[in-house]
Amino acid sequence: MVFKFGEVGLSLGTRLLGVEIREKLSKAINSSNDVIVLDFDGVAVVSNSFADECLGKLAQQMGINEFKTKTTFRNFNPFIGKVIKNAISNRIAMS
């Protein structure tokens, strides 16, 4: 399955949106045995708060090993990659 963040918006910036997308991703991951592709094609900016609320908390809830096993990322620019990496790293460090 491919989750297309570009269909959500060009700019992903709020915690509220992060909660909404995290819940959708969690359902998709739990209902599928396939790897979920997190595709950022068409997304220009991801805020720290969105990344933390959506991906950081998801990785924390699942555990980093399961998160890595069940998801993969594609089509993100270096800025988005750094924001995502920091959000996940910071959440995992809190565990």
mmCIF file of C-alpha atoms in Angstrom:
data_model
loop_
_atom_site.group_PDB
_atom_site.id
_atom_site.type_symbol
_atom_site.label_atom_id
_atom_site.label_comp_id
_atom_site.label_asym_id
_atom_site.label_seq_id
_atom_site.Cartn_x
_atom_site.Cartn_y
_atom_site.Cartn_z
ATOM 1 C CA MET A 1 0.000 0.000 0.000
ATOM 2 C CA VAL A 2 1.152 3.545 -0.745
ATOM 3 C CA PHE A 3 0.119 6.441 1.487
ATOM 4 C CA LYS A 4 0.409 9.621 -0.585
ATOM 5 C CA PHE A 5 1.091 12.608 1.656
ATOM 6 C CA GLY A 6 0.881 14.852 -1.423
ATOM 7 C CA GLU A 7 -2.860 14.170 -1.524
ATOM 8 C CA VAL A 8 -3.107 15.614 1.988
ATOM 9 C CA GLY A 9 -1.359 18.842 1.034
ATOM 10 C CA LEU A 10 1.682 20.709 -0.233
ATOM 11 C CA SER A 11 2.506 21.889 3.278
ATOM 12 C CA LEU A 12 1.961 19.604 6.273
ATOM 13 C CA GLY A 13 2.178 21.769 9.327
ATOM 14 C CA THR A 14 -0.185 21.239 12.242
ATOM 15 C CA ARG A 15 -0.331 18.813 15.149
ATOM 16 C CA LEU A 16 -4.055 18.368 14.547
ATOM 17 C CA LEU A 17 -3.365 17.177 11.002
ATOM 18 C CA GLY A 18 -0.573 14.984 12.374
ATOM 19 C CA VAL A 19 -3.021 13.241 14.723
ATOM 20 C CA GLU A 20 -5.487 12.674 11.877
ATOM 21 C CA ILE A 21 -2.868 11.189 9.565
ATOM 22 C CA ARG A 22 -1.256 9.097 12.340
ATOM 23 C CA GLU A 23 -4.635 7.475 13.043
ATOM 24 C CA LYS A 24 -5.114 6.670 9.341
ATOM 25 C CA LEU A 25 -1.601 5.254 9.067
ATOM 26 C CA SER A 26 -2.007 3.187 12.212
ATOM 27 C CA LYS A 27 -5.197 1.608 10.839
ATOM 28 C CA ALA A 28 -3.535 0.935 7.488
ATOM 29 C CA ILE A 29 -0.496 -0.666 9.122
ATOM 30 C CA ASN A 30 -2.591 -2.809 11.457
ATOM 31 C CA SER A 31 -4.880 -4.023 8.678
ATOM 32 C CA SER A 32 -2.152 -4.986 6.231
ATOM 33 C CA ASN A 33 0.701 -7.447 6.145
ATOM 34 C CA ASP A 34 2.363 -5.396 3.414
ATOM 35 C CA VAL A 35 4.957 -2.679 3.913
ATOM 36 C CA ILE A 36 3.307 0.741 3.855
ATOM 37 C CA VAL A 37 5.104 3.163 1.527
ATOM 38 C CA LEU A 38 5.069 6.703 2.919
ATOM 39 C CA ASP A 39 5.275 8.742 -0.280
ATOM 40 C CA PHE A 40 6.017 12.467 0.023
ATOM 41 C CA ASP A 41 5.820 13.262 -3.695
ATOM 42 C CA GLY A 42 4.261 16.702 -4.084
ATOM 43 C CA VAL A 43 4.990 17.787 -0.500
ATOM 44 C CA ALA A 44 7.215 20.854 -0.173
ATOM 45 C CA VAL A 45 7.307 21.310 3.614
ATOM 46 C CA VAL A 46 6.723 19.208 6.719
ATOM 47 C CA SER A 47 6.792 21.026 10.051
ATOM 48 C CA ASN A 48 8.492 19.678 13.150
ATOM 49 C CA SER A 49 5.160 19.535 14.973
ATOM 50 C CA PHE A 50 3.439 17.546 12.194
ATOM 51 C CA ALA A 51 6.347 15.102 11.908
ATOM 52 C CA ASP A 52 6.464 14.599 15.670
ATOM 53 C CA GLU A 53 2.709 14.118 16.051
ATOM 54 C CA CYS A 54 2.349 11.883 13.009
ATOM 55 C CA LEU A 55 5.529 9.889 12.534
ATOM 56 C CA GLY A 56 7.410 10.348 15.805
ATOM 57 C CA LYS A 57 4.480 9.204 17.928
ATOM 58 C CA LEU A 58 3.646 6.397 15.510
ATOM 59 C CA ALA A 59 7.214 5.062 15.731
ATOM 60 C CA GLN A 60 7.119 5.400 19.516
ATOM 61 C CA GLN A 61 3.783 3.581 19.802
ATOM 62 C CA MET A 62 4.794 0.754 17.482
ATOM 63 C CA GLY A 63 8.387 0.482 18.591
ATOM 64 C CA ILE A 64 11.177 1.476 16.245
ATOM 65 C CA ASN A 65 11.913 -2.044 14.985
ATOM 66 C CA GLU A 66 8.302 -2.730 13.986
ATOM 67 C CA PHE A 67 8.024 0.764 12.485
ATOM 68 C CA LYS A 68 11.106 0.135 10.335
ATOM 69 C CA THR A 69 9.801 -3.279 9.287
ATOM 70 C CA LYS A 70 6.319 -2.101 8.323
ATOM 71 C CA THR A 71 7.076 1.261 6.670
ATOM 72 C CA THR A 72 9.371 2.729 4.068
ATOM 73 C CA PHE A 73 9.783 6.301 2.829
ATOM 74 C CA ARG A 74 10.143 7.710 -0.663
ATOM 75 C CA ASN A 75 10.094 10.966 -2.636
ATOM 76 C CA PHE A 76 11.085 13.396 0.096
ATOM 77 C CA ASN A 77 13.479 16.319 -0.170
ATOM 78 C CA PRO A 78 16.490 16.640 2.177
ATOM 79 C CA PHE A 79 14.693 19.116 4.457
ATOM 80 C CA ILE A 80 11.699 16.798 4.923
ATOM 81 C CA GLY A 81 14.034 13.861 5.500
ATOM 82 C CA LYS A 82 15.864 15.724 8.254
ATOM 83 C CA VAL A 83 12.633 16.822 9.952
ATOM 84 C CA ILE A 84 11.276 13.252 9.904
ATOM 85 C CA LYS A 85 14.526 11.747 11.151
ATOM 86 C CA ASN A 86 14.716 14.233 14.027
ATOM 87 C CA ALA A 87 11.075 13.680 15.018
ATOM 88 C CA ILE A 88 11.456 9.907 15.138
ATOM 89 C CA SER A 89 14.843 10.041 16.887
ATOM 90 C CA ASN A 90 13.571 12.428 19.544
ATOM 91 C CA ARG A 91 10.457 10.342 20.259
ATOM 92 C CA ILE A 92 12.392 7.087 20.445
ATOM 93 C CA ALA A 93 14.886 8.710 22.835
ATOM 94 C CA MET A 94 11.936 9.536 25.135
ATOM 95 C CA SER A 95 10.887 5.878 25.307
#
